Each structure stands twice: as C-alpha cells, then as structure tokens.
XYZ file of C-alpha atoms in Angstrom:
721
model
C 14.209 41.841 -9.061
C 16.198 41.789 -5.802
C 16.727 45.487 -5.116
C 17.547 45.709 -1.389
C 21.215 46.101 -0.492
C 20.985 43.132 1.890
C 19.516 40.977 -0.911
C 22.362 41.745 -3.300
C 25.032 41.238 -0.639
C 23.674 37.817 0.368
C 22.439 36.701 -3.031
C 18.990 35.795 -1.682
C 15.478 37.193 -1.964
C 14.202 38.830 1.239
C 11.252 40.952 0.094
C 8.760 39.746 -2.484
C 8.883 42.035 -5.521
C 6.227 42.601 -8.203
C 6.608 43.362 -11.884
C 4.054 43.573 -14.693
C 4.909 42.781 -18.330
C 3.330 41.587 -21.550
C 3.959 38.279 -23.304
C 2.418 37.394 -26.650
C -0.606 39.611 -26.130
C -1.120 38.609 -22.490
C -0.596 40.698 -19.356
C 1.378 38.908 -16.638
C 1.698 40.090 -13.024
C 4.807 38.402 -11.629
C 5.617 38.223 -7.908
C 9.099 36.975 -6.988
C 9.057 35.473 -3.472
C 11.912 34.391 -1.152
C 12.617 30.759 -0.334
C 14.292 31.126 3.072
C 12.257 29.869 6.049
C 12.806 33.123 7.976
C 10.802 35.026 5.347
C 7.873 32.649 5.062
C 5.394 35.517 5.600
C 6.479 36.947 2.232
C 5.481 33.679 0.563
C 2.256 33.387 2.572
C 0.904 36.787 1.577
C 1.992 36.429 -2.064
C 0.453 32.964 -2.461
C -2.808 34.321 -1.065
C -3.352 36.476 -4.187
C -1.789 34.273 -6.897
C -3.678 32.661 -9.755
C -0.817 30.293 -10.645
C 2.778 29.625 -9.635
C 6.104 28.681 -11.218
C 8.228 26.657 -8.795
C 11.956 27.117 -9.440
C 14.000 24.029 -8.533
C 17.778 23.751 -8.323
C 18.913 21.087 -10.812
C 21.960 20.328 -8.645
C 20.351 20.270 -5.187
C 16.976 18.931 -6.358
C 13.900 19.422 -4.182
C 15.246 21.087 -1.052
C 13.664 21.093 2.398
C 12.352 24.661 2.150
C 10.859 23.899 -1.274
C 8.527 21.457 0.470
C 7.374 24.167 2.895
C 6.590 26.628 0.091
C 4.886 23.877 -1.915
C 2.558 23.078 1.014
C 1.730 26.776 1.361
C 0.575 26.934 -2.267
C -1.352 23.667 -1.846
C -3.435 25.186 0.949
C -4.780 27.759 -1.505
C -5.185 25.275 -4.387
C -2.764 27.144 -6.662
C -2.065 25.429 -10.028
C 1.698 25.087 -10.556
C 4.341 24.382 -13.160
C 7.954 23.584 -12.339
C 11.200 24.858 -13.868
C 14.386 22.890 -13.174
C 17.089 25.555 -13.196
C 20.906 25.613 -13.157
C 21.370 22.786 -15.666
C 24.518 24.588 -16.822
C 26.271 23.552 -13.601
C 28.319 20.460 -12.895
C 26.286 17.846 -11.059
C 22.873 18.970 -12.390
C 20.431 16.050 -12.678
C 17.129 16.790 -14.426
C 15.797 13.233 -14.231
C 16.550 12.887 -10.523
C 14.804 16.204 -9.799
C 11.673 15.030 -11.644
C 11.578 11.896 -9.502
C 12.014 13.987 -6.363
C 8.964 16.074 -7.341
C 6.955 12.851 -7.179
C 8.644 11.462 -4.090
C 8.990 14.558 -1.906
C 6.226 16.871 -3.107
C 3.657 14.139 -3.840
C 2.911 15.810 -7.176
C 2.610 14.023 -10.535
C 5.382 15.470 -12.741
C 4.915 15.696 -16.516
C 8.243 16.170 -18.294
C 7.603 18.476 -21.272
C 11.263 18.874 -22.226
C 14.506 16.899 -22.329
C 17.767 18.832 -21.980
C 20.517 18.500 -24.591
C 23.800 18.632 -22.695
C 27.182 19.710 -24.026
C 29.087 16.462 -24.810
C 32.332 18.031 -23.588
C 30.719 18.870 -20.242
C 31.933 22.449 -20.334
C 28.735 24.363 -21.075
C 26.092 22.151 -19.505
C 22.741 22.570 -21.227
C 22.894 23.813 -24.831
C 19.324 23.106 -25.974
C 16.083 21.285 -25.144
C 13.844 18.847 -26.961
C 10.173 19.920 -26.743
C 8.049 16.775 -26.259
C 4.783 18.588 -27.031
C 5.761 19.905 -30.472
C 8.606 17.395 -31.074
C 11.017 20.234 -31.878
C 14.584 21.034 -30.859
C 14.963 24.450 -29.211
C 18.370 26.127 -29.308
C 19.626 29.594 -28.346
C 22.437 31.836 -29.545
C 25.647 32.046 -27.512
C 25.291 35.700 -26.530
C 22.407 36.262 -24.141
C 19.822 33.620 -25.024
C 17.383 36.206 -26.378
C 17.199 34.577 -29.822
C 15.512 31.161 -29.880
C 15.370 28.772 -32.820
C 12.979 25.844 -33.211
C 13.721 23.021 -35.653
C 11.715 19.777 -36.086
C 13.161 16.690 -34.438
C 13.941 13.914 -36.899
C 15.355 10.425 -36.549
C 18.900 11.705 -36.995
C 18.616 14.053 -34.002
C 20.710 13.186 -30.967
C 17.766 13.033 -28.565
C 15.200 11.555 -30.969
C 14.774 8.113 -29.384
C 14.624 9.527 -25.866
C 12.136 12.165 -27.076
C 9.907 9.429 -28.523
C 9.924 7.593 -25.178
C 9.178 10.858 -23.387
C 6.256 11.756 -25.639
C 4.733 8.289 -25.310
C 4.997 8.557 -21.525
C 3.441 12.055 -21.636
C 0.452 10.893 -23.699
C -0.028 7.783 -21.530
C 0.060 9.802 -18.312
C -2.374 12.383 -19.659
C -4.704 9.545 -20.699
C -4.799 8.404 -17.057
C -5.716 11.889 -15.833
C -7.838 13.366 -18.647
C -10.605 11.690 -20.642
C -10.445 14.321 -23.372
C -7.030 13.217 -24.629
C -8.219 9.576 -24.822
C -10.831 10.518 -27.425
C -8.209 12.408 -29.436
C -5.795 9.469 -29.169
C -8.228 6.971 -30.686
C -10.391 9.153 -32.944
C -7.831 11.550 -34.443
C -4.435 9.880 -33.912
C -5.493 6.269 -34.676
C -3.772 5.075 -31.496
C -0.381 6.533 -32.451
C 1.261 8.589 -29.695
C 3.286 10.580 -32.212
C 0.198 11.674 -34.177
C -1.527 13.374 -31.226
C -1.435 17.055 -32.147
C 0.458 19.622 -30.085
C -2.730 21.676 -29.665
C -4.591 18.666 -28.234
C -1.725 18.015 -25.815
C -1.676 21.650 -24.698
C -5.424 21.633 -24.041
C -5.130 18.425 -22.034
C -2.125 19.751 -20.089
C -4.084 22.888 -19.271
C -7.033 20.869 -17.939
C -4.936 18.637 -15.658
C -2.855 21.602 -14.443
C -5.900 23.708 -13.559
C -7.375 20.692 -11.745
C -4.097 20.273 -9.782
C -3.799 16.690 -11.029
C -0.273 17.131 -12.398
C 2.640 19.551 -12.693
C 4.246 20.283 -16.105
C 8.053 20.354 -15.784
C 10.423 22.412 -17.950
C 14.169 22.943 -17.749
C 16.934 25.425 -18.515
C 19.587 27.750 -17.113
C 18.073 31.118 -16.226
C 21.448 32.770 -15.595
C 22.253 32.309 -19.311
C 18.631 33.025 -20.315
C 18.251 29.455 -21.602
C 14.730 28.064 -21.311
C 13.065 31.265 -20.115
C 10.888 31.860 -23.199
C 9.304 28.353 -23.090
C 8.498 28.916 -19.396
C 6.625 32.125 -20.258
C 4.810 30.241 -23.023
C 3.878 27.566 -20.454
C 2.545 30.235 -18.074
C 0.197 31.446 -20.815
C -0.702 27.943 -22.053
C -1.190 26.039 -18.776
C -1.770 28.428 -15.862
C -5.156 30.102 -15.252
C -6.210 33.678 -15.805
C -8.024 35.415 -12.899
C -11.341 34.649 -14.606
C -10.596 30.905 -14.461
C -9.931 30.844 -10.706
C -12.714 30.137 -8.174
C -14.537 33.211 -6.856
C -12.958 34.757 -3.751
C -14.526 33.697 -0.453
C -15.545 36.461 1.965
C -17.159 36.478 5.395
C -20.157 38.610 6.335
C -20.956 39.565 9.935
C -18.120 37.310 11.052
C -20.000 34.044 10.443
C -21.713 33.885 7.043
C -19.820 33.265 3.816
C -20.242 34.890 0.416
C -18.528 34.506 -2.957
C -17.046 37.543 -4.725
C -17.214 36.890 -8.495
C -14.633 38.549 -10.735
C -16.571 41.447 -12.293
C -14.975 44.662 -13.516
C -18.368 46.385 -13.378
C -19.208 44.938 -9.968
C -18.835 46.458 -6.518
C -15.270 47.085 -5.436
C -13.611 44.443 -3.262
C -9.823 44.347 -2.854
C -7.284 42.774 -0.513
C -4.163 44.545 0.758
C -1.556 41.797 0.756
C 1.670 43.735 1.308
C 2.833 47.103 2.646
C 6.258 48.664 2.072
C 7.692 52.020 3.089
C 9.185 54.472 0.622
C 11.184 57.343 2.158
C 9.653 59.837 -0.299
C 6.163 58.518 -1.078
C 5.435 56.983 2.345
C 3.506 53.693 2.705
C 2.976 51.742 -0.525
C 0.052 49.315 -0.218
C 0.000 46.385 -2.676
C -3.556 45.279 -3.475
C -5.257 42.546 -5.481
C -8.603 43.687 -6.884
C -11.124 40.827 -6.857
C -14.095 42.819 -8.113
C -14.738 46.336 -9.426
C -12.073 48.936 -10.123
C -9.925 51.340 -8.084
C -9.486 54.819 -9.573
C -7.267 57.753 -8.645
C -8.618 60.062 -5.924
C -11.193 57.449 -4.926
C -12.303 57.232 -1.286
C -12.112 53.690 0.066
C -13.357 52.067 3.262
C -11.175 49.633 5.209
C -13.644 47.142 6.718
C -10.913 45.513 8.806
C -9.746 48.721 10.495
C -13.214 50.338 10.246
C -11.971 53.591 8.716
C -11.990 55.605 5.483
C -8.889 55.852 3.284
C -8.059 58.232 0.428
C -6.283 57.086 -2.759
C -3.686 59.677 -3.779
C -1.883 57.797 -6.559
C -1.958 54.395 -8.237
C 1.276 52.741 -9.337
C 2.363 49.785 -11.440
C 5.548 48.372 -9.924
C 8.616 47.134 -11.779
C 10.567 45.856 -8.753
C 11.731 49.186 -7.277
C 10.709 51.378 -10.212
C 7.125 52.610 -10.511
C 4.795 53.959 -13.195
C 1.653 56.028 -12.589
C -1.560 54.356 -13.792
C -5.156 55.701 -13.812
C -6.831 52.587 -12.353
C -6.453 49.007 -11.120
C -9.023 46.689 -12.681
C -10.494 43.394 -11.433
C -8.004 40.516 -11.400
C -4.964 42.804 -11.405
C -2.339 43.792 -8.846
C -1.237 47.369 -8.191
C 0.026 49.767 -5.551
C -1.920 52.504 -3.756
C -0.176 55.578 -2.346
C -1.877 57.541 0.427
C -3.447 54.859 2.651
C -2.536 55.704 6.253
C -4.037 52.870 8.310
C -4.216 49.885 5.957
C -2.122 46.848 6.864
C -1.447 43.400 5.444
C -4.648 41.334 5.155
C -7.093 44.278 5.268
C -10.164 44.354 3.015
C -10.967 47.495 1.000
C -14.363 48.451 -0.450
C -15.788 51.703 -1.850
C -16.785 54.244 0.799
C -20.405 54.441 -0.472
C -20.934 50.648 -0.400
C -23.117 50.691 2.716
C -24.043 47.009 2.362
C -20.424 45.817 2.560
C -19.602 48.259 5.364
C -22.602 47.376 7.544
C -22.109 43.631 7.032
C -18.368 43.972 7.748
C -17.368 42.229 4.509
C -13.966 40.554 4.998
C -11.810 38.617 2.569
C -9.841 35.807 4.198
C -7.057 37.022 6.448
C -3.440 36.155 5.739
C -2.005 33.716 8.287
C 0.851 35.304 10.212
C 3.217 32.829 11.926
C 4.270 33.363 15.523
C 7.799 34.770 15.953
C 10.319 32.503 17.685
C 13.371 34.719 18.369
C 13.666 38.121 19.990
C 16.359 40.642 20.825
C 16.609 43.969 22.626
C 17.153 47.150 20.632
C 18.520 50.381 22.093
C 18.902 53.785 20.406
C 22.481 55.070 20.504
C 21.293 58.256 22.239
C 18.125 59.946 23.475
C 17.997 62.046 20.317
C 17.764 58.834 18.240
C 14.719 57.420 20.072
C 12.149 59.101 17.826
C 13.885 57.970 14.622
C 14.207 54.378 15.881
C 10.541 54.259 16.968
C 9.418 55.592 13.587
C 11.610 53.092 11.728
C 10.273 50.197 13.804
C 6.676 51.293 13.120
C 7.400 51.261 9.392
C 9.132 47.887 9.579
C 6.292 46.240 11.528
C 3.782 47.594 9.045
C 5.870 46.144 6.211
C 6.455 42.800 7.938
C 3.602 41.469 10.140
C 5.811 38.605 11.398
C 8.045 41.198 13.114
C 6.750 42.186 16.548
C 7.857 45.117 18.718
C 6.995 45.557 22.397
C 8.378 47.059 25.597
C 9.440 44.916 28.540
C 7.619 46.249 31.591
C 10.368 45.241 34.038
C 13.435 46.541 32.200
C 11.809 49.168 29.982
C 13.738 47.790 27.001
C 12.308 47.782 23.496
C 12.224 44.199 22.182
C 11.839 42.969 18.614
C 10.886 39.397 17.727
C 11.125 37.609 14.388
C 11.159 34.256 12.633
C 14.866 33.500 12.957
C 18.433 34.664 13.270
C 18.662 35.857 9.657
C 15.335 37.682 9.953
C 16.513 39.791 12.910
C 19.894 40.311 11.281
C 18.163 41.753 8.206
C 16.016 44.001 10.423
C 19.181 45.331 12.058
C 20.788 45.953 8.654
C 17.724 47.794 7.374
C 17.504 49.974 10.480
C 21.102 51.072 10.020
C 21.419 51.180 6.224
C 17.903 51.927 4.904
C 16.461 54.041 7.716
C 19.829 55.547 8.771
C 19.172 54.903 12.483
C 21.878 54.682 15.102
C 20.911 51.767 17.318
C 22.375 48.687 18.987
C 20.707 45.277 18.785
C 21.341 42.980 21.745
C 21.958 39.267 22.009
C 19.508 36.912 20.281
C 17.036 35.341 22.707
C 14.242 32.794 22.565
C 10.556 33.700 22.851
C 9.430 31.281 25.570
C 5.884 30.650 26.795
C 4.484 30.007 30.254
C 1.764 27.708 31.572
C 0.488 26.289 34.858
C 0.769 22.818 36.345
C -2.225 22.683 38.680
C -5.877 23.681 38.807
C -7.114 26.621 40.810
C -10.166 28.817 41.371
C -10.103 32.373 42.679
C -12.564 35.124 43.487
C -11.505 38.483 42.055
C -12.769 41.955 42.802
C -12.003 45.370 41.363
C -12.932 48.476 43.344
C -11.187 51.732 42.495
C -11.901 55.380 41.980
C -10.972 56.501 38.476
C -11.061 60.249 37.761
C -13.479 60.821 40.629
C -15.841 58.034 39.580
C -16.288 54.699 41.378
C -15.432 51.632 39.273
C -16.351 48.222 40.651
C -16.874 44.572 39.563
C -16.495 41.017 40.913
C -16.083 37.607 39.252
C -14.956 34.007 39.729
C -12.081 32.587 37.653
C -11.262 28.903 37.200
C -7.983 27.817 35.599
C -7.158 24.285 34.377
C -3.977 23.201 32.499
C -4.566 21.213 29.274
C -2.287 19.260 26.922
C -2.110 18.646 23.159
C -4.615 15.775 23.395
C -7.341 17.959 24.941
C -10.449 18.177 22.780
C -12.875 20.992 23.436
C -16.627 20.527 23.165
C -16.976 23.660 21.055
C -18.015 25.951 23.897
C -14.636 27.693 24.170
C -12.960 30.513 22.277
C -9.530 29.215 21.243
C -6.737 31.798 21.309
C -2.966 31.115 21.261
C -3.440 27.576 22.573
C -5.791 28.673 25.389
C -9.460 27.739 25.758
C -11.542 30.668 27.011
C -15.005 30.132 28.491
C -17.528 32.693 29.754
C -20.560 31.778 31.862
C -22.092 35.167 32.580
C -25.170 33.907 34.380
C -27.828 34.619 31.772
C -29.314 32.585 28.965
C -28.763 33.204 25.271
C -32.430 34.010 24.591
C -32.452 37.051 26.843
C -32.675 40.409 25.145
C -29.340 41.426 23.673
C -29.276 45.153 23.210
C -30.908 46.194 26.496
C -29.904 43.416 28.858
C -29.591 44.596 32.497
C -27.296 43.181 35.191
C -28.542 43.824 38.712
C -27.315 42.960 42.191
C -28.890 43.036 45.591
C -26.471 45.762 46.626
C -27.715 48.283 44.065
C -31.096 49.400 42.865
C -29.585 50.957 39.757
C -28.968 48.945 36.625
C -26.052 48.657 34.259
C -27.079 49.559 30.747
C -24.676 47.268 28.869
C -25.596 44.852 26.098
C -24.753 41.202 26.350
C -22.215 41.645 23.569
C -20.527 44.540 25.432
C -20.132 42.418 28.543
C -18.818 39.404 26.609
C -16.332 41.617 24.791
C -15.162 43.125 28.089
C -14.685 39.681 29.656
C -12.852 38.470 26.551
C -10.533 41.493 26.658
C -9.824 40.826 30.331
C -9.001 37.188 29.637
C -6.569 38.104 26.857
C -4.970 40.789 29.027
C -4.507 38.412 31.959
C -2.998 35.688 29.779
C -0.632 38.041 27.936
C 1.944 38.140 30.733
C 3.093 35.215 32.864
C 4.196 35.208 36.487
C 7.791 34.025 35.941
C 9.344 36.059 33.111
C 6.329 37.814 31.646
C 5.972 35.605 28.557
C 2.465 34.894 27.158
C 0.630 31.896 28.573
C -0.587 28.872 26.642
C -2.133 25.408 27.183
C -4.713 26.641 29.700
C -8.493 26.446 29.978
C -9.816 29.545 31.750
C -13.445 30.005 32.737
C -15.045 33.207 34.043
C -18.386 32.864 35.851
C -20.604 34.510 38.478
C -19.895 37.983 37.163
C -21.245 40.527 39.679
C -21.885 44.110 38.662
C -22.855 47.189 40.645
C -25.151 49.284 38.534
C -23.753 52.588 37.391
C -20.496 51.878 39.237
C -19.648 49.123 36.752
C -18.195 49.869 33.310
C -16.671 47.855 30.497
C -13.219 48.833 31.760
C -13.924 47.660 35.315
C -15.176 44.282 34.056
C -12.034 43.796 31.928
C -9.758 44.848 34.786
C -11.518 42.546 37.263
C -11.210 39.541 34.952
C -7.526 40.306 34.214
C -6.776 40.562 37.958
C -8.527 37.239 38.565
C -6.586 35.492 35.802
C -3.256 36.865 37.072
C -4.034 35.760 40.641
C -5.046 32.289 39.434
C -1.804 31.953 37.482
C 0.288 32.741 40.558
C -1.536 30.066 42.590
C -1.438 27.338 39.899
C 2.296 26.446 39.919
C 3.473 28.422 36.871
C 6.306 27.018 34.762
C 8.210 27.841 31.575
C 7.715 26.221 28.166
C 10.251 26.372 25.360
C 9.522 26.290 21.608
C 9.959 22.831 20.100
C 11.088 22.521 16.509
C 10.657 19.733 13.994
C 14.099 19.611 12.390
C 14.856 17.846 9.082
C 18.610 17.507 8.556
C 19.784 16.188 5.162
C 23.275 14.664 5.297
C 25.481 12.104 3.587
C 25.311 8.592 4.986
C 28.837 8.878 6.356
C 27.821 11.857 8.536
C 24.710 10.319 10.125
C 26.463 9.234 13.331
C 27.972 12.610 14.183
C 24.779 14.523 13.280
C 22.490 12.217 15.303
C 24.897 12.367 18.254
C 24.894 16.157 18.117
C 21.084 16.402 17.899
C 20.291 13.908 20.662
C 23.173 14.849 22.951
C 24.427 18.414 22.757
C 21.108 19.837 21.551
C 18.774 17.843 23.849
C 16.724 16.611 20.899
C 14.717 13.454 20.262
C 15.431 11.707 16.946
C 12.153 10.345 15.569
C 13.154 8.899 12.228
C 15.575 8.442 9.365
C 14.728 8.183 5.690
C 16.436 8.380 2.337
C 16.071 11.568 0.301
C 17.324 10.134 -2.989
C 15.401 9.087 -6.053
C 16.434 5.444 -5.728
C 14.482 4.877 -2.514
C 11.607 2.476 -3.165
C 10.448 2.207 0.433
C 8.638 5.538 0.379
C 4.850 5.305 0.278
C 4.734 7.341 -2.935
C 6.554 4.542 -4.774
C 4.305 1.838 -3.412
C 1.558 3.062 -5.701
C 1.307 1.444 -9.128
C 2.421 4.607 -10.895
C 5.294 4.975 -13.321
C 6.908 8.405 -13.474
C 8.894 9.158 -16.599
C 12.214 10.910 -16.124
C 15.013 11.055 -18.717
C 18.308 9.433 -17.880
C 20.886 11.707 -16.248
C 24.275 11.590 -17.897
C 25.966 12.467 -14.595
C 24.622 9.468 -12.709
C 25.373 7.170 -15.654
C 28.980 8.314 -15.728
C 31.367 5.779 -14.184
C 33.380 8.612 -12.653
C 30.604 9.309 -10.189
C 29.879 5.710 -9.334
C 30.314 6.582 -5.661
C 27.187 8.724 -5.778
C 24.803 7.860 -2.945
C 21.517 9.358 -1.943
C 21.427 11.564 1.130
C 19.663 10.669 4.367
C 17.174 12.869 6.223
C 17.352 12.804 10.021
C 14.055 13.890 11.584
C 14.116 15.137 15.165
C 12.247 17.250 17.704
C 14.664 19.749 19.230
C 14.225 22.745 21.583
C 14.648 25.987 19.648
C 17.149 27.332 22.181
C 19.478 24.480 21.230
C 19.273 25.361 17.534
C 20.978 28.744 17.860
C 24.092 28.607 15.695
C 23.178 25.180 14.288
C 23.850 26.279 10.713
C 27.564 26.764 11.415
C 27.747 23.614 13.552
C 26.183 21.476 10.812
C 28.578 22.911 8.269
C 31.490 21.808 10.465
C 30.049 18.336 11.106
C 29.365 17.591 7.434
C 32.099 19.520 5.650
C 29.515 21.876 4.196
C 27.414 19.156 2.557
C 24.559 19.117 5.100
C 21.424 21.235 5.061
C 18.460 21.564 7.392
C 15.027 23.107 7.788
C 12.905 23.554 10.877
C 9.446 24.680 11.902
C 7.736 25.339 15.222
C 5.482 22.433 16.244
C 4.529 23.623 19.724
C 5.902 24.303 23.175
C 7.372 21.707 25.524
C 8.063 21.768 29.246
C 11.688 22.099 30.346
C 13.429 20.591 33.357
C 13.595 22.579 36.592
C 17.371 22.973 36.285
C 17.004 24.274 32.758
C 14.186 26.616 33.867
C 16.306 28.035 36.698
C 19.153 28.635 34.250
C 16.862 30.478 31.817
C 15.376 32.636 34.604
C 18.844 33.569 35.904
C 20.045 34.359 32.394
C 17.021 36.534 31.580
C 16.886 38.361 34.907
C 20.632 38.622 35.338
C 20.551 37.345 38.925
C-alpha cells in the first residue's frame, strides 16, 4: 500500500493509505498508518476514525519504542486492538518474548491464540501455526501462502503438549476477565478446558476485546503471506463493527455535548480526517460518515470553516487507485472530490440542516502536535515562486503538522515539521512530486520566548486609517509562570499562556447591545460584549505570536488586559485588537525577555555494554539530564507490571533455549531529558556508539530556559552577526 516514491526508496510508510475489500461476506475498510515518530499526525488522524486496530509487532525487535507511542494514541480513543507478531521467518524472532513485552511495556493483557511451528533446520523460520481456539494445525503451501490447510491437532502432533498448556491458559485467563465463559466451562464442558467449544471461546474473546480488557495475539510472516488469513478472520471475529462502537461525541454552540448515533437514515454528519492532493483531480478529502449518507452532487456545509461545499465525485480508494461510487453510507470511509476549503478535522453536514448549522455542530477535532524543526526554503528563480507557493499550500493542506510562514526580518519562507526525516520528505516531494525547483536551507530548531519579570504598561492606539480616526486605550499586565502554576479557571489557556480579560463590565449586562462610553465622547460604540472580547483575544494572540529577541512565539506567561477605554465611533474592533497587541509587545520588551529551547524526553535502548558511552554522550556532549535506567527485556521482574499477581502465558522460544545464544541479555533503556538542539544528528551518533544495535525515540515535553552563553550563541547564529 506504500505508493509514494519516497516510501518505496526508504522502505517505510509515510502517508496513511486506505483500501476497502471484502472478507467472508464482510466489508473491511483498512487504513495502513506509518510507525515513524515524525509522521505521528498520520496515526493521530487515522486512529480518530477507526473502529478497531491491528498492531503489527516485529518478532525480532519486539515491542519497539515507537510502538508504545502509537499504542497510547489508540488508547486515548478506546480502540479495541488485536496484535500480530510478524517476521517469524527471520533469524532471532522470539514470539514468546514479544508476548511478554506486550504485557510489560504496553500494559495490555495478551491472549496467545496461536503457537508457531518453526522449521527444525532453522532455514525457513515459521512453517505453520497451532490454533489454540479450534485446536487445529494451520499450514500453507510453499508458493505464495494463498492456500491454507487446517488439520485437527492430535497427541502425535509436534506441538500438541504445548498447545494443551496454551489452551488451558487461554481458558483460565478468559475466566478471570469474562463471567460468560465460566458458565460454559462448568455447565457445558464439565470443568474440562479442552471441551470448551471454539464458538464459546470466540464469543468470550470478542467480549473482552471490545471491552479493552485483553488483546488477542496471532503470529506469522506477512512477507511470505503466512498467517494473514487467520488475522483477517480475527478482525471479523473479535473487532467491532461501526454499529458496536459508542456513538460519536459532538459539541453544540462550543460548550454543550451531543451524541451522534449511527443511523443511515439519520441526518448527515461526517468528519474529514485526511486531505491529499492529486495533480489531476485536485484535493481528495477522506471522510468518515458517522450518520446519514453522502451522495454525488450533494451540497454540504462545513461547520468548521462556515462555508458551503459541493460534492463532484465520490471515490473508493485502493491505495493510489480509485473507483467511482454513488454514495458513502454511515459507518464507512470514502473520498470526496470537489471540496475547496475543507481541511483535516472539519465537520460536514447537509446544507439544508439548519439546526446543525445554527448550533455549530462540531465533531471532536484531531489533535495536531506542535512542530519542532524548521528550515528556510527558497525558489530557484523568481519564475518558480508561484509554483513553490502552490506546492506548499497543497502540502500544508495534506499535512497539518507542517507549517509555513514568512520571517518578517529576512523575508524568507520557512517550513517547520516534526523532525529531520519529515522535512527531508517534504523536500523530496517538492522536487519529485510537484516538480518544483527550490533549495531547502539548514535544519533549525523552533525555539520559544518568555519573560523573566513582571510588568504593567498603559497602551494607546490612535491612527487615521483610510481617512477615518481609529482609537483605543488599555492596560496590560504580564507575569511569567512556570509548569507548577495552577490557574483558577478564569483564564483562556493558549500555547502555554494564560489570557485574562477584565473589560470593566459585569457578565449580567446586556450582551448584544452593550455600550462602552467615555467622558471624552458623547457618542457610543455599538459593539456587543462578545465582539469586544473577541477583539481583545485576537490582540492578545497577535502580541504573543512574535517575541522581542528572535521573533519566536511566546509561552509560559499570564497576560491580563483591563481598563479598556473606547472612544465612541472612533473605536472599532480592529483598533481594540491593535491596541492590545501594542500593549503586549511593549510589556514583553520591558519584562526581561529570554529564549527557551524545546526539551525532549529521550528513551535510548542499548546493550548493557554500551550504557557507559551512551550515558556519557547524553549527559556531556548533548547537555542532557539522565533521569533513569531500566531493563527492556522480558526477564525483568522489577517492573510494576510484574508485581501484580498475574501470570501471562507465552510459549517457549526455541532461540532463547538454544545454547548457542546463551550470551543473550536484555537491553537497557536510558531515559533522559535533552534539549532538542542537541539531538540533531543523534541517529547517526547512536549508530556509531552502539555498532548499530541501539535505537531511540523522543517526544517534546516542554520548553526549558537556556544559559546566557547558549542564548547569545543562538542569537548570533540566527541573526548572522
């Protein structure tokens, strides 16, 4: 399903791709998502619309650091999951160890449904699996794995005794989690684990999976098409249909909540979760329909962007290929061609649904992480500027985690993304997909700014705009805050700042016709309370968008606007916003501004022999603070997950039992807080330090203050003087 040139060259998934197919009378909408941390937005927006998920684990590497990140994303939305341990045809694959890591690292209760049969010569790896639910041996032909044969397991089978232990453990675990299987065990099976029917086990597995109490685990080698058919059976048997998922939660008028039940005959409600650009068809908007039905030529209303949209065509996607369809029904995923303004996270309703439009019905927005890296981009010539601008507009619409802006001092166009690979892919797509001639500059860090002292200023705005007087006055107070600050609920929280507005009138005053008057004017300003609050809020955001040192956004500040003074007809919404922005900027300059750098929580997984060099590099060269060290292996009994009185069944791994690998030791995870600027190029450095055996993951945890020497160095580097 990886169709981009960059995906095939690197062997990784960059863009999530959708495909629809049938399996045993069921319709399955499959979304393949990337695993790399730089493309976490692709996972975030896909998980938002999923009903269930299949987590693919590497049987050699086990549960990797990025797997944990993706797992937590799906947990936030309560997505039922099954797991597939892949690559068991490779040397070093350990199915049992991976099952234990699911329990230890992901804090999920694994239920082994299969045991792999490995080639005794070690040449082919997995050659079949024992199904613990049906007590059958599953084997495939040697060609492409498309033909599957099931034969009953008997006492002469190679894996029979291990399969008996596995089935007993499966029944016992299900009995702990599901009361229904207990009744079957005593009433129908007479207390014999082997007599519990496969149908009863499947029903129990479905109940515990839908309740997110456990995770069924299967195994195979997808490259050879071994184990794929049982996974599809498990999707049908254990994961929910759209009708079995909780009703979608929507907001009305920005504060109230409403449930959107899945009804094909109900009012239309759909979420745009992804936008891509096709050079011939234009924007392709991927939608999940939660209620109602979208038809060709239908007129929709985008409640997020507050505009009408026209459906030209409806498509069913097969990765890059597409098929025209007449409609998209409730619970399904499809693509709309013709929407001009719709972006990721927008809510779509029918244009004649006045109730939804007036109440501003909104499905939950998709969380978009803040970008951490940025670089300058320059067209190769003046004639290329238009093409580059158009390509960047398409890319930012496709990828909300990519930001584009213009530096006011240098006039350069800057792009910011989630990491080095992310910006590298953007560069490749500009050149190869959009055929643009452009140069991308050196990778830089997206810093933040804050202030170190309190200040209060009086701001005034008095200008003539297009022959009309525009005037306003206000007071601005600015106070720095830290991570431990707890607001009393009176502030609007935005990008780590706490915004307060005391406009000098009580909440019970009339909203729509509220008048601000001053002693200097007998006229009145006909602005509603909401208009004034919106203008002040806009001014606050504008003032905090650009710092006094290098122009980076500000954070960790509490800003209060009060004593707003207006001048009748001379005061407009624009003058109020401008006055507030001027006051905030002046306060920033007086409050000892300073730079903050992004701080990362870094998890580095290394062999025990490499701990010294890795810790020395993190705490010395990279100015980090090591906060802990723990084992990542399945033998670690000090982890809190193993302190619970829970026994997790996992079949024995032939690799670890082999005397030839007696030197096998579990890896260690070094946890540290490190400035992002020090992590540039860390992938190559770690490879050198560990001989290629180390791996790491990182995430932004906040912004930390840097030393004055470091700040001066950054300022000189950015300004060039």
